[in-house]
Coordinates of N, CA, C and O in Angstrom, one line a residue:
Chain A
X175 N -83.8 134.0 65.2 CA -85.0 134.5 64.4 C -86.2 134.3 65.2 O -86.4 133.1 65.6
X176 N -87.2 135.2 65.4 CA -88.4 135.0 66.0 C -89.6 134.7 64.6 O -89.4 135.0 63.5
X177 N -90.2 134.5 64.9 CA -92.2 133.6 64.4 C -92.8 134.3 65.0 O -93.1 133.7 66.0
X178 N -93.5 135.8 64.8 CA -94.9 136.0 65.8 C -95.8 135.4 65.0 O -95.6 135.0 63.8
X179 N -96.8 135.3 65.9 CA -98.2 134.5 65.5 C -99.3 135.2 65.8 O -99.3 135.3 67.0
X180 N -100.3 135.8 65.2 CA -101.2 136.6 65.3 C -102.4 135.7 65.5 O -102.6 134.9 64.6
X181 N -103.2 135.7 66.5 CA -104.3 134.9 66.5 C -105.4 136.2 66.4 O -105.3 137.1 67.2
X182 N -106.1 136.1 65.8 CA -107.2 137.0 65.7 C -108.3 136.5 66.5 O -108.3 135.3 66.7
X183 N -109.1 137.3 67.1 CA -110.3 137.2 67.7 C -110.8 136.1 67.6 O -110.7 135.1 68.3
X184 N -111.5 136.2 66.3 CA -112.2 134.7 65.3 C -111.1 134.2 64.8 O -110.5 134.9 64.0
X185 N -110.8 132.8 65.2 CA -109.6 132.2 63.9 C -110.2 131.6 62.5 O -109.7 131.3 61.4
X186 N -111.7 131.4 63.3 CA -112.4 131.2 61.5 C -113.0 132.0 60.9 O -113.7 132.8 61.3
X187 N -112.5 131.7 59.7 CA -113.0 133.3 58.9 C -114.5 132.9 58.9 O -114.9 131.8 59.0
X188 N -115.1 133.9 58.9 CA -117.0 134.2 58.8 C -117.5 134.0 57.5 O -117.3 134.8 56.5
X189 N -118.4 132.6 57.4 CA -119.3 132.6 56.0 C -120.2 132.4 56.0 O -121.0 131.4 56.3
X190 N -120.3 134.2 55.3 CA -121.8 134.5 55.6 C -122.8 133.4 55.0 O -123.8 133.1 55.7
X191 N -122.7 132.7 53.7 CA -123.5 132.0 53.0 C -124.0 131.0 54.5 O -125.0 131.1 55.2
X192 N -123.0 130.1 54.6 CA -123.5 129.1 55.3 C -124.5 129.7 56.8 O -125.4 129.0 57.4
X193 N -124.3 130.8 57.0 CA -124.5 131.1 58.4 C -126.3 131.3 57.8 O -127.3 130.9 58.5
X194 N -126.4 131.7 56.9 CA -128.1 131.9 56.0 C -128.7 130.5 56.2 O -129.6 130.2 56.8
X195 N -128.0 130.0 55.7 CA -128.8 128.5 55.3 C -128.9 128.0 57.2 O -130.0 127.7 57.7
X196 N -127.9 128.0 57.7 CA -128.0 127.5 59.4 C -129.1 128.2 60.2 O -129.7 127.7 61.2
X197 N -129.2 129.9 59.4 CA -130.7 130.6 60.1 C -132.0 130.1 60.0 O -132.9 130.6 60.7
X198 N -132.2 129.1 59.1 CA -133.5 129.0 58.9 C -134.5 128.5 60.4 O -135.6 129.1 60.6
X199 N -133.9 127.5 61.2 CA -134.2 127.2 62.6 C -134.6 129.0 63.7 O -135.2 129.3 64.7
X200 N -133.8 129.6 62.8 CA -133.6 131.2 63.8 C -135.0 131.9 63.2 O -135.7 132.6 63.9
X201 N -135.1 131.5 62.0 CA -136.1 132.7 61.5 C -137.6 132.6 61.7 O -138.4 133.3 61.0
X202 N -138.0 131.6 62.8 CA -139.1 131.3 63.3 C -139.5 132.0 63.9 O -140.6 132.4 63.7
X203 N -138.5 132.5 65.1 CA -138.9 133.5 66.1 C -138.0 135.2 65.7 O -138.3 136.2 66.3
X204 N -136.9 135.2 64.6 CA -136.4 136.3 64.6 C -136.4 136.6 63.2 O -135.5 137.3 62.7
X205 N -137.4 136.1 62.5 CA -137.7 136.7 61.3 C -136.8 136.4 60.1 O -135.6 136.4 60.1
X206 N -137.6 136.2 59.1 CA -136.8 136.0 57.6 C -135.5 136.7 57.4 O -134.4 136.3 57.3
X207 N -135.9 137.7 57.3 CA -134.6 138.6 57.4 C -133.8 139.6 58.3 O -133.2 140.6 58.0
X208 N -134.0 138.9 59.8 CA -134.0 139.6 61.1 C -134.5 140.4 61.7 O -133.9 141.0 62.6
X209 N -136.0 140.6 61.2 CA -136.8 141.2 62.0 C -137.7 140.7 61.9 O -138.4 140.3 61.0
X210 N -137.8 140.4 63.5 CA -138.4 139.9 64.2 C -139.7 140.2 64.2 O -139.9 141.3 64.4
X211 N -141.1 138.9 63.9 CA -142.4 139.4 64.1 C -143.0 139.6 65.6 O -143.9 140.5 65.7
X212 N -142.8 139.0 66.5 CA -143.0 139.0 68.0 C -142.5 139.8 68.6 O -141.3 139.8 68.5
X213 N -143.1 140.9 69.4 CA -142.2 141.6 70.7 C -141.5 141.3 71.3 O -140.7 142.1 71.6
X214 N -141.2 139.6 71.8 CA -140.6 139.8 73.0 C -138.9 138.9 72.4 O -138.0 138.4 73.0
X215 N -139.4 139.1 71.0 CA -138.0 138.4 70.6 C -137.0 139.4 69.8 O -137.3 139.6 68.6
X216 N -135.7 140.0 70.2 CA -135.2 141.0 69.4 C -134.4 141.3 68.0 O -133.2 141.1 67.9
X217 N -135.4 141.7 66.8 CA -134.5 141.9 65.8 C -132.8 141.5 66.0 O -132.0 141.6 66.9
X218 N -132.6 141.2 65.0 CA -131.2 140.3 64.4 C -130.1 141.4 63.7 O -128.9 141.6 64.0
X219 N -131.1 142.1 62.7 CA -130.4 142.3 61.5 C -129.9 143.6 62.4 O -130.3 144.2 63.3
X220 N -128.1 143.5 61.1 CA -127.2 144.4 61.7 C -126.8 144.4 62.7 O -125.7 145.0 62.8
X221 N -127.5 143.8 63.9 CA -126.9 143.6 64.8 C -125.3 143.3 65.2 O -124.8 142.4 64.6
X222 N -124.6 144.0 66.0 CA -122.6 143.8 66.0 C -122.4 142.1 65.4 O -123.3 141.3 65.5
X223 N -121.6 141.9 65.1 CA -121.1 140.7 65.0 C -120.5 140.4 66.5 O -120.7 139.3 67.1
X224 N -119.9 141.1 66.9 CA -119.1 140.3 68.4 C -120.4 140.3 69.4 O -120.5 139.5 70.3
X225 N -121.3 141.2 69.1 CA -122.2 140.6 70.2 C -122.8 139.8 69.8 O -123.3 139.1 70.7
X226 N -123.2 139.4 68.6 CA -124.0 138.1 68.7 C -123.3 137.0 69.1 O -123.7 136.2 69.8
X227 N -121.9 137.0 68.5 CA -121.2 135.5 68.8 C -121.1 135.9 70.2 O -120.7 134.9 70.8
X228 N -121.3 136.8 71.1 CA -121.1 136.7 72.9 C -122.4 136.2 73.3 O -122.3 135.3 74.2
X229 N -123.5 136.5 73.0 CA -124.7 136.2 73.1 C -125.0 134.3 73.0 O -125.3 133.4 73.9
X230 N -124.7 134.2 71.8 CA -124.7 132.9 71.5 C -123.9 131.8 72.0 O -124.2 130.6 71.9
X231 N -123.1 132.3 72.5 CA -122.0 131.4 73.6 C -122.2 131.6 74.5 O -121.6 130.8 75.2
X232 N -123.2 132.9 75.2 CA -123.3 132.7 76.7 C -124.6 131.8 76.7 O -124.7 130.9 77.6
X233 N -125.4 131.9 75.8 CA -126.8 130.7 75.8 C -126.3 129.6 75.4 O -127.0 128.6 75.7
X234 N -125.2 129.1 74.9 CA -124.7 127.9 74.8 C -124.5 127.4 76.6 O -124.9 126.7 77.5
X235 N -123.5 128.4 76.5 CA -122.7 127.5 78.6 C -123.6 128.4 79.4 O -123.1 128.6 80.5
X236 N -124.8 128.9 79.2 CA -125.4 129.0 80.2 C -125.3 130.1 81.0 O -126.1 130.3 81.9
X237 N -124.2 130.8 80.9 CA -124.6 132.1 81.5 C -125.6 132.9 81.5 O -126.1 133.4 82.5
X238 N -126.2 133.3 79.7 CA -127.5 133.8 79.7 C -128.9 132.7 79.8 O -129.2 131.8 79.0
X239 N -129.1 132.8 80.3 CA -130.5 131.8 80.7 C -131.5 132.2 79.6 O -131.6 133.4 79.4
X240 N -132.4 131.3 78.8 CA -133.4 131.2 78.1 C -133.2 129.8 77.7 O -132.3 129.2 77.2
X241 N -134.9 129.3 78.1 CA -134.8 128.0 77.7 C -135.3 127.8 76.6 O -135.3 126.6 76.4
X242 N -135.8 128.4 75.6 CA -135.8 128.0 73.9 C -134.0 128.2 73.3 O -133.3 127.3 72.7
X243 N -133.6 129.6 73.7 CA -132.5 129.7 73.4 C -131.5 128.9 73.9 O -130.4 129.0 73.3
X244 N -131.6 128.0 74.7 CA -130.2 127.3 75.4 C -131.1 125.9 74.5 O -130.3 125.0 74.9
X245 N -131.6 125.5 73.9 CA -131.8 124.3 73.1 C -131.9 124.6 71.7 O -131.9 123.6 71.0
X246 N -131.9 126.0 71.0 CA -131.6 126.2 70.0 C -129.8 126.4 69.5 O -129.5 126.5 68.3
X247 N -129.1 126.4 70.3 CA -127.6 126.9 70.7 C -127.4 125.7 70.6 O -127.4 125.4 69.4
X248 N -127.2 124.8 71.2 CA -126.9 123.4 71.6 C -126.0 122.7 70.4 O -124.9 122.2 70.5
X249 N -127.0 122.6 69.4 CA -126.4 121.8 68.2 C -124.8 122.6 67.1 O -124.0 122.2 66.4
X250 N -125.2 123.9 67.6 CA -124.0 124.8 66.8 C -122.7 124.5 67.2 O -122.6 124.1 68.3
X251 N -121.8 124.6 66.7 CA -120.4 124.4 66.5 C -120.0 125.7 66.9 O -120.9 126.6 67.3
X252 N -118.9 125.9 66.9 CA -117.9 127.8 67.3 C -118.3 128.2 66.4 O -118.9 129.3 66.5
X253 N -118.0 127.3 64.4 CA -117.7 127.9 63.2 C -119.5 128.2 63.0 O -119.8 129.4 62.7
X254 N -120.4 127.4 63.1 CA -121.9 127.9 62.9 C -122.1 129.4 63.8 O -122.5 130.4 63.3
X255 N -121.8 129.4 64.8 CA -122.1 130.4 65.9 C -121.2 131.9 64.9 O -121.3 133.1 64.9
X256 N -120.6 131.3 64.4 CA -119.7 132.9 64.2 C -120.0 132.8 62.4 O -119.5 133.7 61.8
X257 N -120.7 132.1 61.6 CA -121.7 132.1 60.8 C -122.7 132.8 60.8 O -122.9 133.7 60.1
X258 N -123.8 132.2 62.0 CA -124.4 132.5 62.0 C -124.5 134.6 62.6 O -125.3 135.5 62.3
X259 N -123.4 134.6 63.3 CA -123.5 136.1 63.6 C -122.6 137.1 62.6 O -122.1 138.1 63.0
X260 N -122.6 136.7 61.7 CA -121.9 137.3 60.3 C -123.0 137.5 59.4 O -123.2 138.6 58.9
X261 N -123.8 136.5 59.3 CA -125.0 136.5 58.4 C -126.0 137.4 59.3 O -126.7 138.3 58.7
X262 N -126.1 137.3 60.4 CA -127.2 138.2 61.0 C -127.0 139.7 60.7 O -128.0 140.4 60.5
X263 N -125.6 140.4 60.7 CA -124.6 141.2 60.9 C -124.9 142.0 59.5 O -124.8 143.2 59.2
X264 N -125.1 141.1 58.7 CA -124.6 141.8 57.2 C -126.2 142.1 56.8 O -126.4 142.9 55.9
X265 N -126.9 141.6 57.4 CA -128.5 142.4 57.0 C -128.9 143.2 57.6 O -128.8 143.1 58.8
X266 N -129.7 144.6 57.0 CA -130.1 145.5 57.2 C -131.1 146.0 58.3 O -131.5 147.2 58.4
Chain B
X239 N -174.3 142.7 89.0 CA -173.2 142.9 88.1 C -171.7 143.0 88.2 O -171.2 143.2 89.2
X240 N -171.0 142.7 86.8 CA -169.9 142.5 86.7 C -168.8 143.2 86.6 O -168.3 143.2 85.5
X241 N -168.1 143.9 87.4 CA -166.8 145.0 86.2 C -165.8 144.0 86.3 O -165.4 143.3 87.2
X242 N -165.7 144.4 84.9 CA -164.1 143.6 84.6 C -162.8 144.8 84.2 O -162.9 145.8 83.4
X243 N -162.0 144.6 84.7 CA -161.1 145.6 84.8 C -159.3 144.7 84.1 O -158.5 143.9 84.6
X244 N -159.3 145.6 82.4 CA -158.2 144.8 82.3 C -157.0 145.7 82.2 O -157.2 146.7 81.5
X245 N -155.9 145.5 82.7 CA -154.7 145.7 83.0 C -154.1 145.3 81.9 O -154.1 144.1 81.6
X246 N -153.5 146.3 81.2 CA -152.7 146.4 79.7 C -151.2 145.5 80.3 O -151.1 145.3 81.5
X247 N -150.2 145.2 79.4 CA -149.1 144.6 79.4 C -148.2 145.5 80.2 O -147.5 145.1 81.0
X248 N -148.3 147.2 79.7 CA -147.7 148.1 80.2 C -149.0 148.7 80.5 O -149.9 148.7 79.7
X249 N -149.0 149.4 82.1 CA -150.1 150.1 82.8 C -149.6 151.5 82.5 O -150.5 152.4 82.3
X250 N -148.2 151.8 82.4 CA -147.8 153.5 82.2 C -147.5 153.2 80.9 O -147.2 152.1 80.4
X251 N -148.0 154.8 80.1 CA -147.8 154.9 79.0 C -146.3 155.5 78.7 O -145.4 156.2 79.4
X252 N -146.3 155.0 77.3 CA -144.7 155.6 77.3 C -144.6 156.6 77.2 O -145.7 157.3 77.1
X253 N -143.1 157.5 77.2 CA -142.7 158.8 77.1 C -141.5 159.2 76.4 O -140.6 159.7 77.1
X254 N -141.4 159.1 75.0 CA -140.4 158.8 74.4 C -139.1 159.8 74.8 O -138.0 159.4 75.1
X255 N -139.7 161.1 74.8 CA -139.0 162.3 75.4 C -138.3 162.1 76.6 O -137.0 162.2 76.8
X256 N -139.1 161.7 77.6 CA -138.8 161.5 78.4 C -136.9 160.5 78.6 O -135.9 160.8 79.1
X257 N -137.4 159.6 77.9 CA -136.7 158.3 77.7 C -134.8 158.5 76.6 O -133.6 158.1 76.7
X258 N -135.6 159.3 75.7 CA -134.5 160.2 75.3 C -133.4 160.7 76.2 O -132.3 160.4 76.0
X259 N -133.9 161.7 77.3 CA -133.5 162.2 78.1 C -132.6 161.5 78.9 O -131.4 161.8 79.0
X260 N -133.3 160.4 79.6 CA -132.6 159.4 80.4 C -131.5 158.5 79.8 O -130.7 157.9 80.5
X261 N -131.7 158.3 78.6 CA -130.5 157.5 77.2 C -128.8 158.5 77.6 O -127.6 158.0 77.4
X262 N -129.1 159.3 77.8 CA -127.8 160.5 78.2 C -126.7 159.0 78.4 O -125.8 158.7 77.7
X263 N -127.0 158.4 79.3 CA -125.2 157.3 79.3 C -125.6 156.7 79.2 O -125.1 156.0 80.0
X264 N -126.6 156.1 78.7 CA -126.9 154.7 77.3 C -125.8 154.7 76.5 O -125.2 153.7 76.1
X265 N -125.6 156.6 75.9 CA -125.5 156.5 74.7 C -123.8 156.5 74.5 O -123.1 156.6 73.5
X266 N -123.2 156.5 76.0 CA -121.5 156.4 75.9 C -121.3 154.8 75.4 O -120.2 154.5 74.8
X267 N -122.3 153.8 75.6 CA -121.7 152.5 74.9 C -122.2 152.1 73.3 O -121.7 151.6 72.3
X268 N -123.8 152.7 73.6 CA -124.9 152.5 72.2 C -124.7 153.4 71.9 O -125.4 153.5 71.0
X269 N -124.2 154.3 72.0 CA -124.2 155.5 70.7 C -125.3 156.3 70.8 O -126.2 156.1 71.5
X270 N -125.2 157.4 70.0 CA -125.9 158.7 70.4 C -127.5 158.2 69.8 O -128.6 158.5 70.4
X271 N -127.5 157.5 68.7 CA -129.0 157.2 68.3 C -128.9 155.4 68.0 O -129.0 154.6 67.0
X272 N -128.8 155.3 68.8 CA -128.7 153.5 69.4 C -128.1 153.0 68.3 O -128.9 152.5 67.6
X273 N -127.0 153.0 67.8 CA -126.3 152.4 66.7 C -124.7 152.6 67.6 O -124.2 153.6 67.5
X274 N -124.0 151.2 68.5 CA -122.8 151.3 68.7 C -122.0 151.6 68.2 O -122.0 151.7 67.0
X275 N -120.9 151.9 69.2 CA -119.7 152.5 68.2 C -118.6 151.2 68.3 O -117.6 150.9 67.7
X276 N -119.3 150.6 69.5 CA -117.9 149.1 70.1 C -118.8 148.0 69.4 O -119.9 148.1 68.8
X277 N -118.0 146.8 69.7 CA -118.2 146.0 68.4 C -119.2 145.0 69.7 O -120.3 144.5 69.3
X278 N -118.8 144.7 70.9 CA -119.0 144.3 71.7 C -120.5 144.5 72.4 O -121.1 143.8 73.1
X279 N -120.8 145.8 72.0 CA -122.2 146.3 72.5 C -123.5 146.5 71.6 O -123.7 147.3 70.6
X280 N -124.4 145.7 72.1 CA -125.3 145.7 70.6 C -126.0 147.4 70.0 O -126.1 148.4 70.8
X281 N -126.2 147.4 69.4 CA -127.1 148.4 68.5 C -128.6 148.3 69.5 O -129.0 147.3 69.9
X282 N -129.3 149.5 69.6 CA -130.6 149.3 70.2 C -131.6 149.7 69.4 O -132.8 149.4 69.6
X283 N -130.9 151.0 68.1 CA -132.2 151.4 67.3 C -133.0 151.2 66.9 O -132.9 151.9 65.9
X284 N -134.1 150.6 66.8 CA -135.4 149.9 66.1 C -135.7 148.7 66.8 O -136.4 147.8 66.4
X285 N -134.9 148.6 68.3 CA -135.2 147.1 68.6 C -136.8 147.2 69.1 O -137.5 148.2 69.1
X286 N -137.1 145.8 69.5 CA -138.3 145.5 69.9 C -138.1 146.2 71.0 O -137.1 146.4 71.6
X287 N -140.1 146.9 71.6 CA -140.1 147.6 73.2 C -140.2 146.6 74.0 O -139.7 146.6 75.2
X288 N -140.7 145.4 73.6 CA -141.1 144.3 74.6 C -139.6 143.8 75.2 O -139.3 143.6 76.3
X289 N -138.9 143.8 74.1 CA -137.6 142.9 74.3 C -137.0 143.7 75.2 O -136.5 143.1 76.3
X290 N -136.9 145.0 74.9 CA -135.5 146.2 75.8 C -136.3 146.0 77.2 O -135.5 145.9 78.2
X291 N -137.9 146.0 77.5 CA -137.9 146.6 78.7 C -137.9 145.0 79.4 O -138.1 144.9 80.6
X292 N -137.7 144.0 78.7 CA -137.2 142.7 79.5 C -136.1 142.3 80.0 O -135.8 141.7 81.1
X293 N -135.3 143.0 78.4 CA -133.8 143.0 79.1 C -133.4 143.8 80.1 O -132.6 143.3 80.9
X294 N -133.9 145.1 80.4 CA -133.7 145.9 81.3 C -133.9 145.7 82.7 O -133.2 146.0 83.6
X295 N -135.4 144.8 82.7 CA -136.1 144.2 84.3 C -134.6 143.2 84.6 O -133.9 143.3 85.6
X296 N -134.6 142.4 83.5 CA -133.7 140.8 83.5 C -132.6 141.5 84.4 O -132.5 141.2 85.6
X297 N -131.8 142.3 83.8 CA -130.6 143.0 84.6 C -130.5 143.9 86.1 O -129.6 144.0 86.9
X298 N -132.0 144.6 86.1 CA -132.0 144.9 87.1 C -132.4 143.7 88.0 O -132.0 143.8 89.2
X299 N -133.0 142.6 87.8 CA -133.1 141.4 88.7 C -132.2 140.6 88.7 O -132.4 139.6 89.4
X300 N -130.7 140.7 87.9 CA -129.8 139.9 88.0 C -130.0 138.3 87.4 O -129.4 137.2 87.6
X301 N -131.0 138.5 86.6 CA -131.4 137.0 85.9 C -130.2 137.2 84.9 O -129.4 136.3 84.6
X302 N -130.2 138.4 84.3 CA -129.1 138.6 83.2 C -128.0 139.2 83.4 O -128.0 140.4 83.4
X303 N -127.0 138.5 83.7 CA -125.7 139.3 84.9 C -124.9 140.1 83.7 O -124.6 139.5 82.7
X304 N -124.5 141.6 83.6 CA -123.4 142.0 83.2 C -123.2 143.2 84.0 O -124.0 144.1 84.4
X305 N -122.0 143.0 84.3 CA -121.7 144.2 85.6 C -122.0 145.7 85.4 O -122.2 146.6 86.3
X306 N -121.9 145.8 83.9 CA -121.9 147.5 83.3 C -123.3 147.4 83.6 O -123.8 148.0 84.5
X307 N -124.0 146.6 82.8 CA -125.5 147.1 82.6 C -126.3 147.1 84.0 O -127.1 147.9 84.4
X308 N -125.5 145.5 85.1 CA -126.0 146.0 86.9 C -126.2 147.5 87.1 O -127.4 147.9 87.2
X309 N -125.4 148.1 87.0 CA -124.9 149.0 87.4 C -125.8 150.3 86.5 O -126.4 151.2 87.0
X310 N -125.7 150.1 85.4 CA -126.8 151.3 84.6 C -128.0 151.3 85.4 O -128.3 152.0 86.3
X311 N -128.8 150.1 84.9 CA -130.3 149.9 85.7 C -130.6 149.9 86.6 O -131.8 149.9 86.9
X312 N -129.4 149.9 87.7 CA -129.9 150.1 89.4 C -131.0 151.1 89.4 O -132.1 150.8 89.9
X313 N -130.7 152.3 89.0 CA -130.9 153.5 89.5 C -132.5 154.1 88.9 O -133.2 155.1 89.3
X314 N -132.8 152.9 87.7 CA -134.2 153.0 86.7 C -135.3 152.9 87.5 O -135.3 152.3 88.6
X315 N -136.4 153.4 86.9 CA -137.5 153.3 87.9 C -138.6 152.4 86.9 O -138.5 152.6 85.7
X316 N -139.2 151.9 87.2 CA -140.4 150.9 85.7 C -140.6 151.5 84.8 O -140.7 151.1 83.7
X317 N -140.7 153.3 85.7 CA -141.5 153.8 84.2 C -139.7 154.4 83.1 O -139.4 154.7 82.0
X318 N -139.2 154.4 84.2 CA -137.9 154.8 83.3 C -137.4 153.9 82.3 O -136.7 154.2 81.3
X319 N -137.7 153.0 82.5 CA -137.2 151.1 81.6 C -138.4 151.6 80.5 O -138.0 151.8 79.3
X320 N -139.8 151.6 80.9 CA -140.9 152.0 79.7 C -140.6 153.1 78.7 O -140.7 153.1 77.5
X321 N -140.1 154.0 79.7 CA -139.7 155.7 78.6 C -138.5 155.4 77.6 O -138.7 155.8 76.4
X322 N -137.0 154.5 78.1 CA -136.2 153.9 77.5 C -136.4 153.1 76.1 O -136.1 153.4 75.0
X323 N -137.0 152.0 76.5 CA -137.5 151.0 75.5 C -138.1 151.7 74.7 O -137.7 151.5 73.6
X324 N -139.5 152.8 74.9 CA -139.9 153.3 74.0 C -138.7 154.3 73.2 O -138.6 154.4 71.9
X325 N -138.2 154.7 73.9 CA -137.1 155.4 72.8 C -136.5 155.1 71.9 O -136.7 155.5 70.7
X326 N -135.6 153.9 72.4 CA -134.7 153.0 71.4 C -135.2 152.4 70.6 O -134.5 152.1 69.6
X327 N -136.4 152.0 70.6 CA -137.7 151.4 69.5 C -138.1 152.3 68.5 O -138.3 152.1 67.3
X328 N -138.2 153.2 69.1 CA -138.4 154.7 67.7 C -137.7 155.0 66.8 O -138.0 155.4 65.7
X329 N -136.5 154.7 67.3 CA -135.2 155.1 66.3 C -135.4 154.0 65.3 O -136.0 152.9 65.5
X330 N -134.5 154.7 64.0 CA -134.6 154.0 62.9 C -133.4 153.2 62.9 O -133.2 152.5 62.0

């Protein structure tokens, strides 16, 4: 007898609640409800889900270079990072 | 006497039409009116102009490495990055 095992992309499921409350640090420069008041910082909202969690893990290990961004990343977990891009995701 | 001569953030004005035009294989990953169809590629509709024509320089300078987008922006000219950004900022 075989066992497949499906690992999905995300193995944690996405909550959106918590990912709100973890934005509040985000919504300085990308807006209350992901729109952004500054030009040079890009709206959030609706934004893909897989790109934000790509985004946010390349500013974690440094691939994407920004230095507010690479010290705002820092303290997140996998499960905050795919929170927080669920919560960004699900607003308009 | 004095002339003071000041130099706007952007010296060329945008050209949304223009920029439209040039979106032609933007729109095979972002989609026909900057709203992806892959989960992987962000949405550009309504983003910030400051932000796109940063991102755009960033990749044509290789500060922001991704091989597809290397490869889009080679061929852009400043004011094509300006007509761009103004585009994708227009959309709703």
């Amino acid at each position: 007898m075989f066992l497949v095992a499906f690992v999905p992309f995300n193995s944690i499921a996405a909550d959106i609640k918590a990912g709100k409350e973890k934005s509040a640090v985000c919504s300085t420069c990308h807006g209350d409800k992901g729109i952004s008041a500054a030009p040079n910082y890009p709206n959030l909202a609706g934004q893909k889900e897989q790109y934000l969690i790509k985004q946010l893990k390349e500013f974690k290990s440094g691939v994407r270079e920004d230095t507010i961004m690479a010290s705002m990343v820092m303290p997140l977990s996998e499960e905050d990072i795919i929170n927080l891009a669920a919560y960004y995701a699900s607003l308009k």
